[in-house]
Short mmCIF file of C-alpha atoms and ligand atoms in Angstrom, two decimals:
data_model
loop_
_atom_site.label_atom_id
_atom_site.label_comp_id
_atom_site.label_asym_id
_atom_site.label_seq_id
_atom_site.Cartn_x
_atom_site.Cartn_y
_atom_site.Cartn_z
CA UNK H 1 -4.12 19.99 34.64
CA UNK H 2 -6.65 17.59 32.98
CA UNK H 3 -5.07 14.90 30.63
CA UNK H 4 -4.09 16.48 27.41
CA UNK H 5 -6.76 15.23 24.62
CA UNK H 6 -6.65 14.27 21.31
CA UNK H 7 -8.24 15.59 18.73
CA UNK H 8 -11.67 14.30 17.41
CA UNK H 9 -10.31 14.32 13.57
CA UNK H 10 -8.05 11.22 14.93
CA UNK H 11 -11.44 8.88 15.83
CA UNK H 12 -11.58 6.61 12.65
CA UNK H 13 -7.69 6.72 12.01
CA UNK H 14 -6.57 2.91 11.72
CA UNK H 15 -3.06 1.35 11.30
CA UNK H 16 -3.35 -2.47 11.62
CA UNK H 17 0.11 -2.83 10.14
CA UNK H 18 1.29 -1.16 13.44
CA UNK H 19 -1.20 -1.98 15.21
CA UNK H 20 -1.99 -4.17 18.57
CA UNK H 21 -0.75 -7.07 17.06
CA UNK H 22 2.13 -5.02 16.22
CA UNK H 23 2.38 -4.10 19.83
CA UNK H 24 1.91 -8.09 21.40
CA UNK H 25 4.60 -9.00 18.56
CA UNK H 26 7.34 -6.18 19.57
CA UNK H 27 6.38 -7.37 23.17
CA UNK H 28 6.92 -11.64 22.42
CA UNK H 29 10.11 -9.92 20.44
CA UNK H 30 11.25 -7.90 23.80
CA UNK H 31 10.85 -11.02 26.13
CA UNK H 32 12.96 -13.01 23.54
CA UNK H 33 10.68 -15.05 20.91
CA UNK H 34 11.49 -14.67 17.34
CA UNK H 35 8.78 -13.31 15.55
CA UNK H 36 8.53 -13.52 11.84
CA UNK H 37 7.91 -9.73 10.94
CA UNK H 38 5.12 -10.04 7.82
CA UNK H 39 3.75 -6.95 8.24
CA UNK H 40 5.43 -4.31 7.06
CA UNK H 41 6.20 -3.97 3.37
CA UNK H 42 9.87 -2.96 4.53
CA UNK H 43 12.39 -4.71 1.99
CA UNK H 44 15.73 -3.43 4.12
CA UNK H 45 14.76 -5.62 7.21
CA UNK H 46 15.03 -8.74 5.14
CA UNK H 47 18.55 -8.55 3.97
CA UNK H 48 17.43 -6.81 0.42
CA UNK H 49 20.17 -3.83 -0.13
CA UNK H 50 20.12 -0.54 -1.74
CA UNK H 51 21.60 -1.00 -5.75
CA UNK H 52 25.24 0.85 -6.02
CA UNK H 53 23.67 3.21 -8.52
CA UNK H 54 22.14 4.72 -5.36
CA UNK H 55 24.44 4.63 -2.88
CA UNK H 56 27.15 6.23 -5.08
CA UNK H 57 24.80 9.17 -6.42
CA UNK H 58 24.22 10.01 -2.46
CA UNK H 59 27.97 9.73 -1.26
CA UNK H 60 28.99 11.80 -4.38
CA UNK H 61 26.64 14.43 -3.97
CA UNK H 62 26.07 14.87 -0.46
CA UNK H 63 27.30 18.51 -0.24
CA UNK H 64 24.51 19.40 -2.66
CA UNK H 65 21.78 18.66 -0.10
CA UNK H 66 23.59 20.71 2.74
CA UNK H 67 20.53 23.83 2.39
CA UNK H 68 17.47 23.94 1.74
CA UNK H 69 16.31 22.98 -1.74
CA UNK H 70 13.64 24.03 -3.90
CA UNK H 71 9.98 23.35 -1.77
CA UNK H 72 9.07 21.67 -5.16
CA UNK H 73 12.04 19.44 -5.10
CA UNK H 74 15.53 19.79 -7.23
CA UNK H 75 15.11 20.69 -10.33
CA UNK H 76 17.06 17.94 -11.46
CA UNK H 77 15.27 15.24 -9.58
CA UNK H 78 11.81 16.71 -11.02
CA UNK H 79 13.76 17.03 -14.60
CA UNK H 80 14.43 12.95 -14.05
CA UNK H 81 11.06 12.12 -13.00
CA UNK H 82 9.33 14.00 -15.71
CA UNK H 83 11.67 12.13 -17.94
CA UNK H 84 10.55 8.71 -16.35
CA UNK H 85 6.79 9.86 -16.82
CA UNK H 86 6.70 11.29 -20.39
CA UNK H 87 8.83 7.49 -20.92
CA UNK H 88 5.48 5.92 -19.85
CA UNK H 89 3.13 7.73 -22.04
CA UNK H 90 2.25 11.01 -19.13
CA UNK H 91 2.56 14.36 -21.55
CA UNK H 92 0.33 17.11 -19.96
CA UNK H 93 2.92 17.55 -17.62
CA UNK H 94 6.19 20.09 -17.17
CA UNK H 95 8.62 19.52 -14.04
CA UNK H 96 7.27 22.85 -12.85
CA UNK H 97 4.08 20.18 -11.87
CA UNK H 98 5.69 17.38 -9.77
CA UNK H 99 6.00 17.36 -6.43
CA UNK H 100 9.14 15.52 -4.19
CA UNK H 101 7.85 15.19 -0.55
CA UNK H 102 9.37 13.01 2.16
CA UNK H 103 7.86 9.75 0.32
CA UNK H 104 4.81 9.11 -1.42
CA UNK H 105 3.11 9.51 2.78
CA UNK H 106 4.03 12.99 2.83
CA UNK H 107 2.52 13.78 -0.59
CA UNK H 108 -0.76 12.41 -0.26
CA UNK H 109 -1.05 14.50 2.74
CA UNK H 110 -0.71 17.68 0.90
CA UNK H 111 -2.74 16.78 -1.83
CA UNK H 112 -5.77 16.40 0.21
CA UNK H 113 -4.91 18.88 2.60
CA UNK H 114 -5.38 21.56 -0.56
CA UNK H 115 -7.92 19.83 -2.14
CA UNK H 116 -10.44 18.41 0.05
CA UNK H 117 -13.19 20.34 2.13
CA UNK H 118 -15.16 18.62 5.21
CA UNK H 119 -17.86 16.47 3.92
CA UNK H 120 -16.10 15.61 0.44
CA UNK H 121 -16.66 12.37 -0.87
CA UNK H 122 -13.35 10.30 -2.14
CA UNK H 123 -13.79 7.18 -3.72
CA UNK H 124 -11.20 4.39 -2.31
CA UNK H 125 -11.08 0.54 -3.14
CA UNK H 126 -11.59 -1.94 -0.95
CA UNK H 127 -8.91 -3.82 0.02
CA UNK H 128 -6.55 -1.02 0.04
CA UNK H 129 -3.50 0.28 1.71
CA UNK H 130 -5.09 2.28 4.76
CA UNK H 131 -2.96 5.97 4.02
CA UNK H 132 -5.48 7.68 1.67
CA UNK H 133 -8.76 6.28 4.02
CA UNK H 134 -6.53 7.47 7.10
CA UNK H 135 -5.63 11.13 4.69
CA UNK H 136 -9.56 11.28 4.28
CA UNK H 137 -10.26 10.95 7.71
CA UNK H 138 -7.87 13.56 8.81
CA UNK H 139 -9.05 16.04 6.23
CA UNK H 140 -12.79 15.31 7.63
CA UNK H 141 -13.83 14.00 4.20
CA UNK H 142 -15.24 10.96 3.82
CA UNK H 143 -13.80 7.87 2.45
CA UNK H 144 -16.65 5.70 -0.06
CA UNK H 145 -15.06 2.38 -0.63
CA UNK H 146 -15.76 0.96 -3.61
CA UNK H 147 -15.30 -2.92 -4.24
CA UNK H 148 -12.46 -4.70 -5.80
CA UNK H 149 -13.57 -7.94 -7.88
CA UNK H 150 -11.80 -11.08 -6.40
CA UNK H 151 -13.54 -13.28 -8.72
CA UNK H 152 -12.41 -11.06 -11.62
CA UNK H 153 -8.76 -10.90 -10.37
CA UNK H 154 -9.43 -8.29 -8.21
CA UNK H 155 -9.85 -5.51 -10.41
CA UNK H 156 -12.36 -2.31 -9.42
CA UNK H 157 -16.13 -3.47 -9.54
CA UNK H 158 -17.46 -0.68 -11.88
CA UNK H 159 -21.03 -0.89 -11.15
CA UNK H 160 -20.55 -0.41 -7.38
CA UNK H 161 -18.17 2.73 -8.36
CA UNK H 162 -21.52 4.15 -9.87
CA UNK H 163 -24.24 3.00 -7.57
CA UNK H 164 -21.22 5.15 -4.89
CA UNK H 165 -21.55 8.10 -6.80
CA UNK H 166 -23.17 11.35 -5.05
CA UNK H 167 -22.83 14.91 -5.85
CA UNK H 168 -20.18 15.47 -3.06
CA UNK H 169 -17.58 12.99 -4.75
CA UNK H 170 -14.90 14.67 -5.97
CA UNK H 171 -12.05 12.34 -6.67
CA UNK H 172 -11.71 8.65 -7.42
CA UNK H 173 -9.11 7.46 -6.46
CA UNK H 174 -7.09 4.09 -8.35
CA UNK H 175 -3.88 1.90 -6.48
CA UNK H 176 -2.55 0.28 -9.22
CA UNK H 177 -0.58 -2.15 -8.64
CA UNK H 178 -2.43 -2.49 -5.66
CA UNK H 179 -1.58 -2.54 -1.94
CA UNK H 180 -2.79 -5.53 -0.16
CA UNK H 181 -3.84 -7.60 -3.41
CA UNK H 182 -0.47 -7.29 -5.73
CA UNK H 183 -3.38 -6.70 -8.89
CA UNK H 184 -2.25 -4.96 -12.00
CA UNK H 185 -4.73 -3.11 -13.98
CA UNK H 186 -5.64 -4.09 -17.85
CA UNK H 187 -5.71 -0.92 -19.93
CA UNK H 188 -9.21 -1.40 -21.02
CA UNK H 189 -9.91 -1.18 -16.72
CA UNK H 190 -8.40 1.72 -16.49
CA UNK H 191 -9.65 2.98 -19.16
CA UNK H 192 -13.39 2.48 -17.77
CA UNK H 193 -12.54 3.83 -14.92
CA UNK H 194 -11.27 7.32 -16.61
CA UNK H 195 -14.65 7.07 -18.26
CA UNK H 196 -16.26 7.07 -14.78
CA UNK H 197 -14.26 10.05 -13.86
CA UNK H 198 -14.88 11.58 -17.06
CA UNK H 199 -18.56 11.53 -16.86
CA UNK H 200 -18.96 12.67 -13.32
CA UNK H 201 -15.81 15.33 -13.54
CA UNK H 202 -13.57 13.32 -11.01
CA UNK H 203 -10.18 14.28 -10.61
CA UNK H 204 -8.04 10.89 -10.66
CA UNK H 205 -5.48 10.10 -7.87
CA UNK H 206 -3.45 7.60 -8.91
CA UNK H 207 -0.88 5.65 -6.63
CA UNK H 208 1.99 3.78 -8.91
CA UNK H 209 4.06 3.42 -5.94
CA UNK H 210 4.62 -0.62 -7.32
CA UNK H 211 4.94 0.19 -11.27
CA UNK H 212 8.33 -1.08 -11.28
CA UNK H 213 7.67 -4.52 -9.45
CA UNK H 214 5.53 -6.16 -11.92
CA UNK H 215 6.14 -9.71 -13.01
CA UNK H 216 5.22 -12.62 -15.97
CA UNK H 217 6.41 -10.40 -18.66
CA UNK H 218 3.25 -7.76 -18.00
CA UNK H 219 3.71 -4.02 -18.32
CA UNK H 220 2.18 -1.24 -15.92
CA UNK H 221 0.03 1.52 -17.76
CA UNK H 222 -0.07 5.05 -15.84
CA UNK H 223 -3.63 5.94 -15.83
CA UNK H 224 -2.30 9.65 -16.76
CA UNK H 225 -1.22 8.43 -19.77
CA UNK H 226 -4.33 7.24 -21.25
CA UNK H 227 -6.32 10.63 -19.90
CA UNK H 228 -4.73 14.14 -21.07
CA UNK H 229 -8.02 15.72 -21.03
CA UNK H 230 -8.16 15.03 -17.47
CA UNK H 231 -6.46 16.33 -14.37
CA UNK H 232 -4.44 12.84 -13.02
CA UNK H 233 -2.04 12.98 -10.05
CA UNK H 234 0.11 10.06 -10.30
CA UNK H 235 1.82 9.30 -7.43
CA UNK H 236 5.63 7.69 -7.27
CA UNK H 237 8.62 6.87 -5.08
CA UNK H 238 11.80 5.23 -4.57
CA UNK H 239 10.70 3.57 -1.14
CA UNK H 240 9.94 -0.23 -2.57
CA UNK H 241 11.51 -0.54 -6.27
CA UNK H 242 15.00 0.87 -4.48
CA UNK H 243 14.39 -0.71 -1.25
CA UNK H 244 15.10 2.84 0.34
CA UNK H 245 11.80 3.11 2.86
CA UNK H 246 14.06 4.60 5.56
CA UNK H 247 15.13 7.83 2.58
CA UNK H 248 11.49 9.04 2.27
CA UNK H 249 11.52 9.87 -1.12
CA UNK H 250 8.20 9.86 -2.90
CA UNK H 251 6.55 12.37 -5.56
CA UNK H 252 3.32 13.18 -7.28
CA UNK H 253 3.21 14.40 -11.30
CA UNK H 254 -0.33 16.53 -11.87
CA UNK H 255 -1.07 15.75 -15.36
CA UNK H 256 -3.82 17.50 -17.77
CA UNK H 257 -5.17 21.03 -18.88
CA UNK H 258 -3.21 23.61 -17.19
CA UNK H 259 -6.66 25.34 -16.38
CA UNK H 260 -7.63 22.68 -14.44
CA UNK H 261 -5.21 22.02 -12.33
CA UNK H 262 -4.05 25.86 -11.82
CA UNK H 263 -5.33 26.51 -8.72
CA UNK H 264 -4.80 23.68 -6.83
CA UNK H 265 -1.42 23.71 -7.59
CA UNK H 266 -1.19 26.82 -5.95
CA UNK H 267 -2.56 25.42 -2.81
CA UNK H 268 0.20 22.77 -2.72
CA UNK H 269 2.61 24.92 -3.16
CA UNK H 270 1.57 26.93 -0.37
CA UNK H 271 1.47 24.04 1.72
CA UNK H 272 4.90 22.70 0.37
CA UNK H 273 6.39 26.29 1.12
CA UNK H 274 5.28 26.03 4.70
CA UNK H 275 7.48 22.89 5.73
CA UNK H 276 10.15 24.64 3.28
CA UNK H 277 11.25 21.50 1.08
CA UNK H 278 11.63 17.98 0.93
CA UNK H 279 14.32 16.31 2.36
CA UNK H 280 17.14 17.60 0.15
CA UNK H 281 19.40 14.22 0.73
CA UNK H 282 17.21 11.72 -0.98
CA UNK H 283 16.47 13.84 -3.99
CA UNK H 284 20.26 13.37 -4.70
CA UNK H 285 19.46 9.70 -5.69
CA UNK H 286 16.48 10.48 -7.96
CA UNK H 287 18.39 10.64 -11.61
CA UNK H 288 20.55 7.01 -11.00
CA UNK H 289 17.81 5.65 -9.34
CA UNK H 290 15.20 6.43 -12.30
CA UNK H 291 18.07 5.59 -14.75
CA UNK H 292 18.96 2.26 -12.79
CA UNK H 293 16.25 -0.34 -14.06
CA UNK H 294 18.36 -3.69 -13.94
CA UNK H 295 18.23 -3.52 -10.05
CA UNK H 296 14.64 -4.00 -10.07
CA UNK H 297 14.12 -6.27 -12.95
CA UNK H 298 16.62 -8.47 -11.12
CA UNK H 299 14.43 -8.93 -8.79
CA UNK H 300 11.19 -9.88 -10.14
CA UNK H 301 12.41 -12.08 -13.29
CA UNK H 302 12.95 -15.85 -12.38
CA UNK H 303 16.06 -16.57 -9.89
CA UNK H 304 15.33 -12.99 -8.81
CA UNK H 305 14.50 -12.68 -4.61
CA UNK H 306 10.70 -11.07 -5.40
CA UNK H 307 9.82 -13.79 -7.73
CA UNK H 308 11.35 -16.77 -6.21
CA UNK H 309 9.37 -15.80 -3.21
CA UNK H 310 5.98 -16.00 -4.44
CA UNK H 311 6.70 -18.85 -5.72
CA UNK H 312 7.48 -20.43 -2.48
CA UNK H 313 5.35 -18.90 -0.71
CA UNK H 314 1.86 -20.27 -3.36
CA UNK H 315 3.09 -23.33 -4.11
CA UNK H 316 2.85 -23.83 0.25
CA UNK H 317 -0.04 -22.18 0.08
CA UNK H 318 -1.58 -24.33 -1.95
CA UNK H 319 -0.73 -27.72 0.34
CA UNK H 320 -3.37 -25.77 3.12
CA UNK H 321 -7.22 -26.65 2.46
CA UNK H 322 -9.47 -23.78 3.06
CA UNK H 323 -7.16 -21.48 1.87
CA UNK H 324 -8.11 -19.70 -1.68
CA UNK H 325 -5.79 -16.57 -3.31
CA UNK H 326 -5.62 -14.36 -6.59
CA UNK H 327 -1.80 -15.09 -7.42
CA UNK H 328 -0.18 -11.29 -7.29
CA UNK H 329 1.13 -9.77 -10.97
CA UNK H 330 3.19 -7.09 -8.78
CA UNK H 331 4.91 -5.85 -5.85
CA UNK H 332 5.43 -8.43 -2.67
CA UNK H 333 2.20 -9.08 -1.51
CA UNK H 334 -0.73 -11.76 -1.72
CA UNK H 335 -4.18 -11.09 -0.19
CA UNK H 336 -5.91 -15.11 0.63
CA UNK H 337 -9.08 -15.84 1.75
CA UNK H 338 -10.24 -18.19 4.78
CA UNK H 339 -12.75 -20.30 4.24
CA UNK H 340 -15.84 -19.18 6.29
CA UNK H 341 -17.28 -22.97 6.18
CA UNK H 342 -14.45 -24.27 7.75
CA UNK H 343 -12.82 -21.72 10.03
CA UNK H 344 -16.26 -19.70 10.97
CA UNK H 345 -14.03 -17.13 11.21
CA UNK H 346 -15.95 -13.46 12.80
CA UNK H 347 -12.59 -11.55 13.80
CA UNK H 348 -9.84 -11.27 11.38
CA UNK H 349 -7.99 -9.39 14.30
CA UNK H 350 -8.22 -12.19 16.50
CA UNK H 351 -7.31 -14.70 13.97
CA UNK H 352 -3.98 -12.82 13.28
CA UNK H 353 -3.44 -12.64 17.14
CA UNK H 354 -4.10 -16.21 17.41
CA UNK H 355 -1.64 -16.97 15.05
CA UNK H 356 0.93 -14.68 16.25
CA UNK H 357 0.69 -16.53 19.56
CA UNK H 358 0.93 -20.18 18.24
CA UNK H 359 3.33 -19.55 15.45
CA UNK H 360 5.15 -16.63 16.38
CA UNK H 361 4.19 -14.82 12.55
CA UNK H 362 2.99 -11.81 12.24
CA UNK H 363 0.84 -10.60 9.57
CA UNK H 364 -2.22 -8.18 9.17
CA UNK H 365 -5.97 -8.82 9.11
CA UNK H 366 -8.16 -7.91 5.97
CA UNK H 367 -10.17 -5.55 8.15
CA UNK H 368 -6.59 -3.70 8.38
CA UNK H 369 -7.04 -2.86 5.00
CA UNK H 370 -10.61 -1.89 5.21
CA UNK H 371 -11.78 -5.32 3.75
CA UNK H 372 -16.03 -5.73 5.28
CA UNK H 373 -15.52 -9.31 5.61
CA UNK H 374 -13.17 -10.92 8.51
CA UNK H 375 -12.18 -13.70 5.65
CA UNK H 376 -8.83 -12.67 4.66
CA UNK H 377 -5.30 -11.09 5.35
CA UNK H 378 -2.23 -9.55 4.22
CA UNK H 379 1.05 -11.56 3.68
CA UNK H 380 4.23 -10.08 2.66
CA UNK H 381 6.35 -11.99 1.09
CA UNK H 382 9.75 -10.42 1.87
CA UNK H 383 11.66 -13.12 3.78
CA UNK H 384 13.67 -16.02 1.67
CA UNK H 385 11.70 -18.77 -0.18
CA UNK H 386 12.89 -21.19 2.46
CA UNK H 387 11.42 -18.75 5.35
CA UNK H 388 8.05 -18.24 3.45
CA UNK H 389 7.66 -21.49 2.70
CA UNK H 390 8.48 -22.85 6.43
CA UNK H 391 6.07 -19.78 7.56
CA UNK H 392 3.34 -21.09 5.45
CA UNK H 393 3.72 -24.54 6.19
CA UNK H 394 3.65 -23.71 9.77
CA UNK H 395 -0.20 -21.43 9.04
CA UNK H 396 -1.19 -24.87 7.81
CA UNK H 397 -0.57 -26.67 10.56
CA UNK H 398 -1.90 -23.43 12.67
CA UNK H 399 -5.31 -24.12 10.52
CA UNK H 400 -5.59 -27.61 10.49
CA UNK H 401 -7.58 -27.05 14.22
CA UNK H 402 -8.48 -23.57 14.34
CA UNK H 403 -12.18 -22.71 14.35
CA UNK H 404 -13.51 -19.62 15.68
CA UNK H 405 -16.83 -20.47 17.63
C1 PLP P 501 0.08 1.76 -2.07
C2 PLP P 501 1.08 2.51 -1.25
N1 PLP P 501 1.18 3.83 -1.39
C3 PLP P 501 2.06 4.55 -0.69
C4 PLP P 501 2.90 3.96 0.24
C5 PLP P 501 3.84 4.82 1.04
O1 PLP P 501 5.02 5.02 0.36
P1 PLP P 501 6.20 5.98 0.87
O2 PLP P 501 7.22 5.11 1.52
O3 PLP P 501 6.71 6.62 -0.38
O4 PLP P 501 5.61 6.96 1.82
C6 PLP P 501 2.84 2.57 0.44
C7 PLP P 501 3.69 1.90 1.43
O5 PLP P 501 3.59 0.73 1.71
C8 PLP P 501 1.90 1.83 -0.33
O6 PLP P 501 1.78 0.51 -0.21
#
């Protein structure tokens, strides 16, 4: 029998987070070097815990989740999150239209499973967390990056949205806070951007998976909530504001005109019907968890872990020359450049392995995050202030010879 092969739709799929620098760390890790893990946006490996609110909803309810549940999710885990979403402003929306999948992954993958055709066009920013390009790829339609702004603090460039447009796009899609740059979106940018959709009959995907993490006193705005006339998924989870990754527990909430969204609600539900439900164990958490802000504001207010550790990790940062970053408003990560002057940098990928190999950190190239230019990358800043801070000193003294030639 001939090797088994894979299939063609696989080609363009890219994970640099788990990638080959992935693989040369877990192999320094295997043959005993300690490797300082910055890739994955994994809160449980770095000592963060679970708040009680959780773990006691999930030990005091287990027996609920012994059969299968409803293949929308439990009723009163969609009851809480339309609660959290009509809180921020979403009202076009019932519980019958949300969603609970095995995280925020698993959701996505439905969505443009019953929604795309081959050939679609899907806008996605650039920088951006590589699950929706990866999503388009398997789907066979085809991912149009649009730019984000890092001279205007990241935020979508809305001129090269429209010079993108075609008549195949069909959805536009907004991370906000984003995933690799930590940006939060003004109202007035999201409300251009509803415009955009507006005018060229877009539906909106919208990934809030950070809404809870944002810092310096600034509030998140759910695109959903400032477009009723239009049909918004918002996407949602418990993964990073709970620090339960390892649960899988993420939803979308289809907002707007029932019309609209009729029949492709149909389609997910056929698709949600064939893996039967959600995993009925994590739903169990939803209500406390929703209920259970202090957790997460703990974190990201001064003295809190998320906080302290951007501030550690810029004010190192900021010691290294050639170095140049957007300071993140949310979630745990920051996106710097390289100076191209000074480094002549051509392969973010080796740059990363290069590092890996003299420092022993691990972190994940711009390109991972379909980025054009090999002139930045990904840190997450998960570890202690004392760790980030060594880490970065440490890139410094990494950068104070490294040219690529
Ligand atoms: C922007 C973004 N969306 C979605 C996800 C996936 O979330 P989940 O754990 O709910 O699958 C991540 C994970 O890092 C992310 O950064």
């Amino acid at each position: 029998m001939n090797p088994i092969p894979s299939s063609d739709r696989l080609v363009s799929v890219h994970s640099d987070i788990r990638g080959p620098v992935f693989v040369k760390a877990m192999e320094m890790v295997a043959a005993g070097t300690d490797v300082l893990r910055l890739n994955t946006g994994n809160p449980a490996t770095f000592g963060f815990e679970m708040p009680d609110s959780v773990r006691t909803a999930l030990m005091s309810n287990l027996d609920k989740a012994v059969g299968y549940c409803d293949l929308k999710g439990m009723p009163e885990a969609r009851t809480a999150i339309h609660q959290y979403h009509l809180g921020k402003g979403i009202t076009e929306l019932t519980p019958d239209d949300i969603f609970i999948g095995n995280g925020v992954s698993e959701v996505v993958s439905m969505v443009m499973t019953a929604f795309l055709n081959p050939g679609d066009e899907i806008l996605i920013p650039s920088p951006s967390y590589s699950l929706w390009t990866n999503m388009a790829y398997i789907t066979e339609a085809k991912p149009v990056f649009y730019r984000c702004d890092e001279s205007s603090n990241w935020y979508p460039d809305l001129e090269d949205i429209r010079s993108k447009m075609t008549k195949k796009t069909r959805a536009l899609l907004i991370i906000n806070p984003n995933n690799p740059t930590g940006a939060l979106y003004p109202r007035e940018m999201l409300e251009a951007l509803i415009q955009v959709a507006r005018e060229h009959e877009l539906v909106i995907f919208s990934d809030e998976i950070y809404d809870r993490l944002v810092m310096d006193g600034l509030e998140h705005i759910s695109t959903a909530s400032l477009a009723p006339d239009l049909p918004v998924f918002t996407f949602n989870g418990l993964s990073k504001s709970h620090i339960v990754c390892g649960f899988r527990c993420g939803w979308m909430a289809i907002s707007g005109p029932k019309k609209l969204k009729e029949q492709v609600i149909a389609a997910i539900t056929k698709l949600a019907s064939m893996r039967l439900c959600g995993n009925a164990l994590t739903q169990l958490v939803i209500p406390s968890a929703l209920a259970d802000n202090e957790s997460t504001k703990a974190l990201i207010s001064p003295g809190g872990r998320l906080y302290e550790q951007r501030e550690a990790t810029i004010t190192a940062l900021d010691t290294i020359p050639g170095i140049s970053y957007v300071k993140n408003s949310a979630a745990f990560y920051l996106f710097p450049k390289l100076d191209k002057e000074r480094f002549h940098i051509k392969d973010d990928r080796k740059f990363v392995m290069d590092l890996l190999e003299a420092k022993h950190i691990l972190m994940v190239p711009g390109s991972g995050f379909d980025w054009p230019e090999p002139d930045h990358f990904r840190i997450v800043m998960l570890p202690k202030p004392e760790i980030l801070h060594r880490a970065m000193l440490d890139l410094g003294d990494f950068l104070s010879t490294y040219r690529q030639d």
